[in-house]
CSV table of C-alpha atoms in Angstrom, one decimal:
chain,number,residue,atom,x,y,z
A,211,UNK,CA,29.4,-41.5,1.5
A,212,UNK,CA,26.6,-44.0,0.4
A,213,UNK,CA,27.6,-47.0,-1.2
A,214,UNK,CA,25.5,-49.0,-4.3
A,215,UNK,CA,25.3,-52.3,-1.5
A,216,UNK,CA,21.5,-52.9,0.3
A,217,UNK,CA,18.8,-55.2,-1.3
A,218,UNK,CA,16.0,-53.6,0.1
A,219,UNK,CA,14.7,-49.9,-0.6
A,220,UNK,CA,13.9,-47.8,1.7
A,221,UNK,CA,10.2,-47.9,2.5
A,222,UNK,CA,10.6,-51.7,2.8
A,223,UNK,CA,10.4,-54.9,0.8
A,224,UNK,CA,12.5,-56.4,-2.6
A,225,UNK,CA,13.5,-53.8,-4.9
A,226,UNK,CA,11.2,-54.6,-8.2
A,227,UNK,CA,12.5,-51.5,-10.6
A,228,UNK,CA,15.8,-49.3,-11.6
A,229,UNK,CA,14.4,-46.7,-9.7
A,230,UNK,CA,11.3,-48.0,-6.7
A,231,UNK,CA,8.7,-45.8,-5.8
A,232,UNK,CA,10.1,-42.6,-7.4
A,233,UNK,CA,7.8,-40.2,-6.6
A,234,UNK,CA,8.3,-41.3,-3.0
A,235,UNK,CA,11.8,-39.8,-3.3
A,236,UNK,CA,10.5,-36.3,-4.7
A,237,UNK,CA,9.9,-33.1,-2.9
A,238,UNK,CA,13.1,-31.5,-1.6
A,239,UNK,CA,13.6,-29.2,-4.9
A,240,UNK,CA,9.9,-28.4,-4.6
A,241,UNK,CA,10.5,-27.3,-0.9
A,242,UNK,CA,14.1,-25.8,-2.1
A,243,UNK,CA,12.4,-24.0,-5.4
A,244,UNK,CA,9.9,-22.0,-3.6
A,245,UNK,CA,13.0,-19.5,-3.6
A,246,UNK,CA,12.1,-19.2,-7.2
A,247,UNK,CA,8.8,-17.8,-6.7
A,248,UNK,CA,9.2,-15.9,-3.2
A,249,UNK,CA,7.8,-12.4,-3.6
A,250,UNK,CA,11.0,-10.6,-4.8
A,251,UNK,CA,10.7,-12.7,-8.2
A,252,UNK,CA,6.8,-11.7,-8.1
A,253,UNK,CA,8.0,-8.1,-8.0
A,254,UNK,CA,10.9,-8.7,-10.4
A,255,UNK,CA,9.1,-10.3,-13.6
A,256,UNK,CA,5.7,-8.2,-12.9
A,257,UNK,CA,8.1,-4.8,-13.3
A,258,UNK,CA,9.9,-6.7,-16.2
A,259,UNK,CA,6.3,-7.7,-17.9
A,260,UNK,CA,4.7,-4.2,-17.0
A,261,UNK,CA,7.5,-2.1,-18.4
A,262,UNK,CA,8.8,-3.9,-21.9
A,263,UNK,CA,5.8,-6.0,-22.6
A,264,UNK,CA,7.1,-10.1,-23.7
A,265,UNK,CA,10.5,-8.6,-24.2
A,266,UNK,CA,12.5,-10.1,-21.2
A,267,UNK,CA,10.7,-14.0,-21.3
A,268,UNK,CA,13.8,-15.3,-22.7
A,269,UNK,CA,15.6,-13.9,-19.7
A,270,UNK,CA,13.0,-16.0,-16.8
A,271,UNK,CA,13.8,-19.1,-19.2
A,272,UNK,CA,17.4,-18.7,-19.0
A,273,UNK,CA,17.4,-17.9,-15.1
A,274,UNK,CA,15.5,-21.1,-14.5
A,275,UNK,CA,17.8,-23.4,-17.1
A,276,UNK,CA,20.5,-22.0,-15.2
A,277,UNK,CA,18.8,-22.1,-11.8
A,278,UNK,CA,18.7,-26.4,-12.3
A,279,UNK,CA,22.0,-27.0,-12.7
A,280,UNK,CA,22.9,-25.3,-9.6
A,281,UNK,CA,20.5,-26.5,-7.3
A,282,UNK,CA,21.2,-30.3,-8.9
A,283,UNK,CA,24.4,-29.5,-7.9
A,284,UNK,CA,23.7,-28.4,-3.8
A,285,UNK,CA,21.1,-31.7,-4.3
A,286,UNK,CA,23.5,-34.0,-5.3
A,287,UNK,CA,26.2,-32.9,-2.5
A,288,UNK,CA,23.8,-33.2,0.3
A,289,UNK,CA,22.7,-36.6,-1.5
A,290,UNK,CA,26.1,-38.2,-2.0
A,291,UNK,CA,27.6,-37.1,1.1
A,292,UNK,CA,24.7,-37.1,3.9
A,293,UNK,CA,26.5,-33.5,4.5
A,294,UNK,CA,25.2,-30.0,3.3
A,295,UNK,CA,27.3,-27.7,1.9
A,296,UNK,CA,27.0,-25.1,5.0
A,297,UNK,CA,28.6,-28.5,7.0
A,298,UNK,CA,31.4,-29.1,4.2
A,299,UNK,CA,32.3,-25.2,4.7
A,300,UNK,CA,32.7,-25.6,8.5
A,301,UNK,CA,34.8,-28.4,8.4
A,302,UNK,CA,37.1,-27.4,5.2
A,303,UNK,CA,37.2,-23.3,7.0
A,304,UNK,CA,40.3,-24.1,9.9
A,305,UNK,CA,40.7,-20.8,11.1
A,306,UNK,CA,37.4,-19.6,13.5
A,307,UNK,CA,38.0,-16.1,12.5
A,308,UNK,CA,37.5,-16.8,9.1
A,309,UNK,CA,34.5,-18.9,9.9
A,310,UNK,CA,32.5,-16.2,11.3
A,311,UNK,CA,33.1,-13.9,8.9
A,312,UNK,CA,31.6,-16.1,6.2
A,313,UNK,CA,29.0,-17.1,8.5
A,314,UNK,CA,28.2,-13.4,9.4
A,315,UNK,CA,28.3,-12.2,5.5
A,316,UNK,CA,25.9,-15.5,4.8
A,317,UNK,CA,23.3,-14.4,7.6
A,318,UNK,CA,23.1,-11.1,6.2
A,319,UNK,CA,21.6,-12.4,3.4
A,320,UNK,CA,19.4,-14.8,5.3
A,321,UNK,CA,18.1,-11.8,6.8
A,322,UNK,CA,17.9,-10.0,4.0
A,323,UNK,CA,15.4,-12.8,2.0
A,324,UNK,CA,13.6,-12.8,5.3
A,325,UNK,CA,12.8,-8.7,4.6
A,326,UNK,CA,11.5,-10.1,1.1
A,327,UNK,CA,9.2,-12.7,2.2
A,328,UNK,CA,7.6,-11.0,5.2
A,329,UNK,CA,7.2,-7.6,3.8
A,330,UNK,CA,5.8,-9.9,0.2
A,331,UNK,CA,3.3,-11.4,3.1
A,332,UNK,CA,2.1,-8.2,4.4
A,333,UNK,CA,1.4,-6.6,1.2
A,334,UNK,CA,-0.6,-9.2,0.2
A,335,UNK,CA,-2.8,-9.2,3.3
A,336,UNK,CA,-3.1,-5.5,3.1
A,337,UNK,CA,-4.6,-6.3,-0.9
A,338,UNK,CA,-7.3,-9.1,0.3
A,339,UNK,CA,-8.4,-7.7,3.8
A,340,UNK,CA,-6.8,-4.0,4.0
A,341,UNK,CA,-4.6,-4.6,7.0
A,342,UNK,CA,-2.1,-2.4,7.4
A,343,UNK,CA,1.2,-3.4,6.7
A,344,UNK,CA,2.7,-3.8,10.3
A,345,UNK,CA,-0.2,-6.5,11.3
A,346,UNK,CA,0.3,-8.5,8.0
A,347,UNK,CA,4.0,-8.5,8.6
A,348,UNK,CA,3.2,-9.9,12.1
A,349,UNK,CA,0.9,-12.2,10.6
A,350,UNK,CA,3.2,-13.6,8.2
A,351,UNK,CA,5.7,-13.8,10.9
A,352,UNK,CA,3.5,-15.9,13.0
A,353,UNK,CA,2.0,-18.4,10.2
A,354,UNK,CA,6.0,-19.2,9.7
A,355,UNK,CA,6.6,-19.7,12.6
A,356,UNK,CA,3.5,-22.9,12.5
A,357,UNK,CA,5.1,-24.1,9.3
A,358,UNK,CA,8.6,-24.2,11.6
A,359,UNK,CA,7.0,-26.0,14.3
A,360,UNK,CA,5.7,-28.5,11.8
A,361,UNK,CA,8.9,-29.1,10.6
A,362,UNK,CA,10.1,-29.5,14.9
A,363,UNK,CA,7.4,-31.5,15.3
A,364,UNK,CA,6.5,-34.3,12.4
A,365,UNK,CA,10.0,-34.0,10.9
A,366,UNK,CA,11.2,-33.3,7.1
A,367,UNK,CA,8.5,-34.9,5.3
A,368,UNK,CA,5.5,-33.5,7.0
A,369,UNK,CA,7.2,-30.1,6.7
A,370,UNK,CA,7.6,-30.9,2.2
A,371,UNK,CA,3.8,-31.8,2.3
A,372,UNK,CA,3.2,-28.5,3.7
A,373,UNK,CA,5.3,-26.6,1.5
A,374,UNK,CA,4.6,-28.6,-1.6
A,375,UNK,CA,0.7,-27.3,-1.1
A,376,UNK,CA,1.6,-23.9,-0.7
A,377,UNK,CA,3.5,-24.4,-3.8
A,378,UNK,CA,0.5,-25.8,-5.5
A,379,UNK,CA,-1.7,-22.2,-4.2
A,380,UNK,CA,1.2,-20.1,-5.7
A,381,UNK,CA,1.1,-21.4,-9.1
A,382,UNK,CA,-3.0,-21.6,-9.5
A,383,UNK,CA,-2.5,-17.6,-7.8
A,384,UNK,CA,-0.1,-16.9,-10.9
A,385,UNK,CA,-1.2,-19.1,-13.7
A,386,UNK,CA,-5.1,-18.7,-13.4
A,387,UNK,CA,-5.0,-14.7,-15.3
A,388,UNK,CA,-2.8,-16.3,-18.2
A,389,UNK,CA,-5.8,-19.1,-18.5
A,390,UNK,CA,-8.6,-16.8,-18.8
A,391,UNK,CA,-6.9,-14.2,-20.4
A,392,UNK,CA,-4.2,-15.7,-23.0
A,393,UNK,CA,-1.8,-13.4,-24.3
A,394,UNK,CA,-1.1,-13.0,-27.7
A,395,UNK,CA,0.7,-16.1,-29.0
A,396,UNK,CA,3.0,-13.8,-31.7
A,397,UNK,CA,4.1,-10.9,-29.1
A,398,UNK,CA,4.9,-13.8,-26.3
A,399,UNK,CA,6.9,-16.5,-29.0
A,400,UNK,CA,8.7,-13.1,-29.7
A,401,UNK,CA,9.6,-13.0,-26.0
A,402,UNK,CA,11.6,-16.0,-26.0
A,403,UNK,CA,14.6,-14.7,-28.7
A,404,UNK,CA,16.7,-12.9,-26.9
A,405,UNK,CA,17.3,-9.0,-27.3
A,406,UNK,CA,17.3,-5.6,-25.4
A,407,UNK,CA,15.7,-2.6,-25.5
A,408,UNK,CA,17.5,0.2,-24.3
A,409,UNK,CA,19.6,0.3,-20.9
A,410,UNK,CA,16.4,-0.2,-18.7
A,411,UNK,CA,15.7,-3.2,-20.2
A,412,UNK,CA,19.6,-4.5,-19.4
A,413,UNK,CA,19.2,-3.3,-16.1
A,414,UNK,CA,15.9,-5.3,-15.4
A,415,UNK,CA,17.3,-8.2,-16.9
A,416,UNK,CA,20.2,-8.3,-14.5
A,417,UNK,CA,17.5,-8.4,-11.9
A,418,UNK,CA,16.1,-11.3,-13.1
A,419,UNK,CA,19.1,-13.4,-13.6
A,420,UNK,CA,21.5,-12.5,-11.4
A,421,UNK,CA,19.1,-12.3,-8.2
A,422,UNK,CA,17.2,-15.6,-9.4
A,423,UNK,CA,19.3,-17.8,-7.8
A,424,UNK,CA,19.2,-17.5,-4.1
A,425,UNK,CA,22.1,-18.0,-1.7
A,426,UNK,CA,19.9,-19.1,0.7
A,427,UNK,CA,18.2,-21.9,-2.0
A,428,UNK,CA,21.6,-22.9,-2.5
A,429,UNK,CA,22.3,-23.9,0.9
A,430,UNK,CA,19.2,-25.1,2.0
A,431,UNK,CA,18.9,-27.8,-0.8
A,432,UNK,CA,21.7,-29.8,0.4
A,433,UNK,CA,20.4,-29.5,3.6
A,434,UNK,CA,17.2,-30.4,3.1
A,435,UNK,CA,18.1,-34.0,0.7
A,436,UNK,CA,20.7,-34.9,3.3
A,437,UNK,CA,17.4,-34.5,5.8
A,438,UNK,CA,15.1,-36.6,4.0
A,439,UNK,CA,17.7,-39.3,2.7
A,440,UNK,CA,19.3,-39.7,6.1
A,441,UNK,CA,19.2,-43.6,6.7
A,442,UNK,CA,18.4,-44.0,3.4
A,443,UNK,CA,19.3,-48.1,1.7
A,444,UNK,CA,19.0,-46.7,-1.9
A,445,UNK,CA,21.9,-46.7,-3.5
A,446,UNK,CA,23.6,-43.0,-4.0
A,447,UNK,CA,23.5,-43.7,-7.6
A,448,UNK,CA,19.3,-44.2,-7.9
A,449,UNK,CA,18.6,-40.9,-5.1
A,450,UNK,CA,21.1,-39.2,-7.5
A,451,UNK,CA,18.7,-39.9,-10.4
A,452,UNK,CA,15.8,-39.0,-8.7
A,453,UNK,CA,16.9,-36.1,-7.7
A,454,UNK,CA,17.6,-35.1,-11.5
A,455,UNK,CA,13.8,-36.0,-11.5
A,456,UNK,CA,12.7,-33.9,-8.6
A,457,UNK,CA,15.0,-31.1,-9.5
A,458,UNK,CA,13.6,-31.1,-13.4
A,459,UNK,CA,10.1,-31.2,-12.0
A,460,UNK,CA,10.7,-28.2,-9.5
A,461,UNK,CA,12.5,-25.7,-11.9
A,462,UNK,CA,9.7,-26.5,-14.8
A,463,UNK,CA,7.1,-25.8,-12.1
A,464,UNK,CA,9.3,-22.5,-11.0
A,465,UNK,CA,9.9,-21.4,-14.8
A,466,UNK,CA,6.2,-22.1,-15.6
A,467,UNK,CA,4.6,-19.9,-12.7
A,468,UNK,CA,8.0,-16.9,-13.1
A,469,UNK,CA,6.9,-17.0,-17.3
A,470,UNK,CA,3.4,-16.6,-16.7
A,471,UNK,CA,4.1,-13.5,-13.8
A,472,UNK,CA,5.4,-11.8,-16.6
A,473,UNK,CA,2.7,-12.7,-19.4
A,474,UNK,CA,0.0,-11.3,-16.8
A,475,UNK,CA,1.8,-8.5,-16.3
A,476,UNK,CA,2.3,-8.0,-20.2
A,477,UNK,CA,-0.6,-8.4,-21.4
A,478,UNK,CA,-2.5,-6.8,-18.2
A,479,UNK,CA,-0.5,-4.0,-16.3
A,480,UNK,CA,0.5,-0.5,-17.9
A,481,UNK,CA,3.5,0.9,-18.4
A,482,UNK,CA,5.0,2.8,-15.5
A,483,UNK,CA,3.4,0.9,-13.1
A,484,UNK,CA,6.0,0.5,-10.3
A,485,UNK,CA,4.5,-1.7,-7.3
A,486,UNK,CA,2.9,-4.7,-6.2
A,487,UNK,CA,-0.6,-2.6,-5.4
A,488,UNK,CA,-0.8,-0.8,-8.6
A,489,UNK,CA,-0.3,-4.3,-10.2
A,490,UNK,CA,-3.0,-5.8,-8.6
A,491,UNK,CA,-5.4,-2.9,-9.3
A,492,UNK,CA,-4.6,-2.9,-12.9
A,493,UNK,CA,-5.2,-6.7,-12.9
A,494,UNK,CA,-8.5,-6.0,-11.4
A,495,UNK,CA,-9.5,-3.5,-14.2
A,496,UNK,CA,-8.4,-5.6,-16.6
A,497,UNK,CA,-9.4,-9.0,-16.2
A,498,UNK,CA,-11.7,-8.2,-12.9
A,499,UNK,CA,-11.9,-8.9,-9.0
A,500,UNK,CA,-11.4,-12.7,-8.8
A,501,UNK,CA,-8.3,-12.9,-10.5
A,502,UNK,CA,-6.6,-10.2,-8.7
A,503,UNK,CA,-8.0,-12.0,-6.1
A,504,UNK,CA,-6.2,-15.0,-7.3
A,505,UNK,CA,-3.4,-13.1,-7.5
A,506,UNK,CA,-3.0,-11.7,-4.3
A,507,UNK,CA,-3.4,-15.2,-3.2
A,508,UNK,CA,-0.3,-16.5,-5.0
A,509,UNK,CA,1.5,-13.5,-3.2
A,510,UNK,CA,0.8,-14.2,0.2
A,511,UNK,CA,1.6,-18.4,-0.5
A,512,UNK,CA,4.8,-17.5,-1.8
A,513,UNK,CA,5.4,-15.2,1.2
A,514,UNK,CA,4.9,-18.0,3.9
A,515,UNK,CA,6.5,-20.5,2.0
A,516,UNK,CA,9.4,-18.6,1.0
A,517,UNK,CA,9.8,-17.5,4.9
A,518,UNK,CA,9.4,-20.6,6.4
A,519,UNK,CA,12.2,-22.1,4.1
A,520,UNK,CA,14.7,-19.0,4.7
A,521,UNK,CA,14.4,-19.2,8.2
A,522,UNK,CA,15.5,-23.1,7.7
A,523,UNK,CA,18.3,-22.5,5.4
A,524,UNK,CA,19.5,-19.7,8.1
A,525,UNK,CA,19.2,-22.0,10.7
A,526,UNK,CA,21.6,-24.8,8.9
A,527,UNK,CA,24.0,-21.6,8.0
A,528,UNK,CA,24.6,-21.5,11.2
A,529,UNK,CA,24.9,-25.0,12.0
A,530,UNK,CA,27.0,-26.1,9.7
A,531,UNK,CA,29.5,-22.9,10.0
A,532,UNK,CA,29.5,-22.2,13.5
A,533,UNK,CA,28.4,-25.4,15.1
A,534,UNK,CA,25.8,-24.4,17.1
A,535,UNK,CA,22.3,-25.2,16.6
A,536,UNK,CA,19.6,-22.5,17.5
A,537,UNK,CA,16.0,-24.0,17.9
A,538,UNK,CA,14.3,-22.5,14.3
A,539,UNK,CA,11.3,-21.1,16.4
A,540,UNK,CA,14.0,-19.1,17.9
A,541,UNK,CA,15.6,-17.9,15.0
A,542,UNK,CA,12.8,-17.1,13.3
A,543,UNK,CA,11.9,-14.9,16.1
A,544,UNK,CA,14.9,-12.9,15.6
A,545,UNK,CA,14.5,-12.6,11.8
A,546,UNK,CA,11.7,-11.1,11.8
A,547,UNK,CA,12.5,-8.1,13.6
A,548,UNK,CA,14.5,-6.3,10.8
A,549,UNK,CA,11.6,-6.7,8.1
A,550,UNK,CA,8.7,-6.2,10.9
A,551,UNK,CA,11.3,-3.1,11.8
A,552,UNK,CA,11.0,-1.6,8.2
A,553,UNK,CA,7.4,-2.2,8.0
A,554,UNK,CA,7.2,-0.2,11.0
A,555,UNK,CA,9.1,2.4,10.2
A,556,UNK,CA,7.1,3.3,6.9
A,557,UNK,CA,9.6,2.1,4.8
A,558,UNK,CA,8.4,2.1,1.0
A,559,UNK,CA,7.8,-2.4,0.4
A,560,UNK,CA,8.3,-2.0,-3.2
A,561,UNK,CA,11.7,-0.7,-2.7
A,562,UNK,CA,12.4,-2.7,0.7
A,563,UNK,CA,11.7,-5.6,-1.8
A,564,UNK,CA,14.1,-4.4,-4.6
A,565,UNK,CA,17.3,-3.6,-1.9
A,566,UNK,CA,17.0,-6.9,-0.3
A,567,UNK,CA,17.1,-8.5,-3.9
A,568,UNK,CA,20.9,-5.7,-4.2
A,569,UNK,CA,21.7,-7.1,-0.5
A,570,UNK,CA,21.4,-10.9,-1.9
A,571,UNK,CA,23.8,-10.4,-4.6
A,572,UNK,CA,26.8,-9.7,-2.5
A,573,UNK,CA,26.0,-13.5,-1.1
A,574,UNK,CA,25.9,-15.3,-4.9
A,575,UNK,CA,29.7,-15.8,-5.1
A,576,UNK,CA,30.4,-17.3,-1.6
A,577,UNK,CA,27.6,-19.7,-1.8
A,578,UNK,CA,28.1,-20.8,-5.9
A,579,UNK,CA,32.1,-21.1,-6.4
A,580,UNK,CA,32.4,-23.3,-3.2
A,581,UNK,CA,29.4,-25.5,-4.6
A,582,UNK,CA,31.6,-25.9,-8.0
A,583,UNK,CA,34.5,-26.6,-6.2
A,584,UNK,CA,33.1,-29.5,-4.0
A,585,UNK,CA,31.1,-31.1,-6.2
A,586,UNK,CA,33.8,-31.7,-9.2
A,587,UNK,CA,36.1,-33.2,-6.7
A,588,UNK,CA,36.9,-36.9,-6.9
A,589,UNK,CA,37.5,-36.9,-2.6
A,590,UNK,CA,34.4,-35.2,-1.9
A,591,UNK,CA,32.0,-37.4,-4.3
A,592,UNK,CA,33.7,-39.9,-5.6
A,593,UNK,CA,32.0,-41.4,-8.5
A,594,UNK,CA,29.4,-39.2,-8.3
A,595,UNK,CA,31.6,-35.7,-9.0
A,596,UNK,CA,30.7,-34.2,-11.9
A,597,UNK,CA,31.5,-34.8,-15.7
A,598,UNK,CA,33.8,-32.4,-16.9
A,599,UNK,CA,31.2,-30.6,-19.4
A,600,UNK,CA,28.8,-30.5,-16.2
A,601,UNK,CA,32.0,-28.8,-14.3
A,602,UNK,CA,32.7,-26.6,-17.1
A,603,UNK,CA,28.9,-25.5,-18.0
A,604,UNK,CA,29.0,-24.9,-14.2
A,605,UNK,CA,31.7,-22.5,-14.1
A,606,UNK,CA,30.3,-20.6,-16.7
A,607,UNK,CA,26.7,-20.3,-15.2
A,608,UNK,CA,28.8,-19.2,-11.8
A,609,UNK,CA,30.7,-16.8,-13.7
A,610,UNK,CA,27.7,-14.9,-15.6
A,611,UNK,CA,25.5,-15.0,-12.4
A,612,UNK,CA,28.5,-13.0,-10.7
A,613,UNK,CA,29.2,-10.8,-13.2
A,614,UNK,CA,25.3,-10.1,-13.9
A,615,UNK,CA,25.2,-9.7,-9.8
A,616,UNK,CA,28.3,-7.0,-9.9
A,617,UNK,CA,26.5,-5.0,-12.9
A,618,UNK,CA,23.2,-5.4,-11.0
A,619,UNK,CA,25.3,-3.5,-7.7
A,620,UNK,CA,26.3,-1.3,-10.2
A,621,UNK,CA,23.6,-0.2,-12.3
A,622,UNK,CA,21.3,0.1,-8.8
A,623,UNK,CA,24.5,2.8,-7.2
A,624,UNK,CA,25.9,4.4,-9.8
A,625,UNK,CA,25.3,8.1,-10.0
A,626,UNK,CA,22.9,9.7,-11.7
């Protein structure tokens, strides 16, 4: 565990603040939140937008609230401990048997974010240049695998830079149609009080909360601070409160962009519009070619982002569980072939996009009640475990985000 001793900070000389240099210590939530806006959310809140209008905003608000405690919590762990919560697993899960199961249920869902992001990708190459759907997939597949390799080769913080820009294309992609065209400041402050409208409405907002926070995210946050803290002379207790910084900043950024998704698609796509190409043509009607344009952008950012980042988090998945370390060029040569598999094949992407969102769910429980666990225990973090109001709001945010998961499984199978 890191200690509160050292007189020097980490990028060299006296310490002069509280808190040196903190923008220096930013970027692994912005890397870790592009989960947030991967093209399964884009699908999510432009469906939610497109069929009730500003009804469901208070819903993306509440995902994202909820969506920064837990990834302050996988921060914090990886922070603290200089071990990510896939590691803590493999040391704390004796029997191997046991192991690989969790590992192989954990995987599945790797893969199935992979399906999301790729097939999110190829849709959005087919929108600006008409490529079929089989050659963007490929493309996208191949762009992530040049974001992995900068990640081999210039190490954590080259790879953030990279990510953090992408980031920074999604958000102009998404936010741009809401500059030009406001929507209606009444109809969208009505958004934010919370209410239903019917079954369908329930059933869209379980697919907003309860697939908004990503197994995957959860893993790779720890990960990815214990990367980029690793040797670190700052005290535990002053990355800790940057992290609270860099973790605020990501989910407002996240929250922001999801809100505005859904006030584009309010104020700009019919209702009964059901995928990702009609959105964009009814976008193009409505407020013309550059912002669907600008839209289609965002799409394909938050595809290579959002795939480059899985294929890490399934790479430390399997580290951490199994032991073994696979070379991430290699594993996300092997990821790609189920969603290249199903493009392909002809499968429909809208509804690829919406059963790889059903296939994350079963993955929410393992990753979130383990995070809980660790990080209110004295042993694991010492000082640094959390308060009990942060343990009990915790426990209630794992709770709904399961239960909202089970009815989401439930509402999606049940028969007609």
């Amino acid at each position: 565990m890191r200690t509160d001793a050292g007189a020097r900070s980490l990028f060299g000389g006296p310490r002069r603040t509280r808190l040196p240099r903190v923008p220096l210590l930013l970027g692994p939530a912005l890397v870790a939140g592009v989960a947030y806006l991967d093209p399964g959310n884009v699908a999510s809140n432009t469906a939610a937008g497109a069929a009730y209008g500003y009804l469901l905003v208070w819903v993306v608000v509440a995902a994202n609230v909820i969506a920064w405690l837990v990834q302050y919590l996988s921060a914090k762990l990886g922070v603290v401990t200089g071990r990510s919560l896939p590691e803590h697993l493999g040391t704390r899960i004796r029997r191997p048997w046991a192991r690989r199961a969790y590992w192989l249920q954990a995987e599945l869902v790797a893969i199935a974010t992979d399906v999301a992001e790729v097939i999110g990708g190829a849709v959005a190459l087919n929108l600006l240049f008409g490529l079929p759907l089989a050659w963007g997939g490929l493309i996208t597949g191949a762009v992530s695998l040049l974001l992995l390799a900068v990640h081999a080769r210039h190490g954590a913080r080259m790879f953030e830079v990279v990510i953090i820009a992408l980031v920074a294309v999604i958000a102009v992609g998404f936010v741009v149609g809401v500059v030009v065209a406001p929507p209606a400041p009444g109809p969208m402050a009505a958004g934010l009080v919370p209410r239903f409208n019917g079954a369908g409405s329930v059933l869209l907002a379980a697919s907003i909360l309860g697939a908004t926070v990503m197994p995957h995210a959860i893993y790779a946050h720890s990960s990815l601070t214990r990367d980029r803290f690793a040797g670190s002379t700052h005290t535990a207790a002053r990355l800790v409160r940057a992290t609270r910084w860099d973790v605020t900043i990501a989910m407002t950024i996240a929250g922001a962009v999801n809100v505005c998704i859904l006030l584009l698609a309010a104020a700009n796509v019919p209702h009964g519009t059901t995928t990702l190409n009609e959105a964009y043509d009814a976008i193009r009607a409505s407020i013309g070619p550059i912002i669907a344009t600008m839209f289609a952008v965002g799409l394909l950012a938050s595809g290579l982002a959002s795939t480059a980042v899985g294929a890490y988090a399934g790479g430390e998945i399997m580290h951490g569980l199994l032991h073994v370390r696979v070379p991430l060029i290699a594993r996300r040569l092997v990821s790609l072939v189920p969603a290249l598999a199903l493009l392909m094949l002809g499968a429909d992407p809208t509804r690829s996009l919406v059963l790889s969102q059903v296939v994350l769910s079963f993955g929410i429980p393992f990753a979130l009640v383990p995070l809980v666990a660790l990080t209110a225990r004295r042993e694991v973090l010492g000082a640094h475990r959390n308060h009990p109001v942060t343990t009990g709001l915790a426990v209630a945010a794992a709770a709904l985000l399961i239960v909202l998961n089970v009815a989401l499984l439930w509402l999606t199978f049940r028969p007609a």
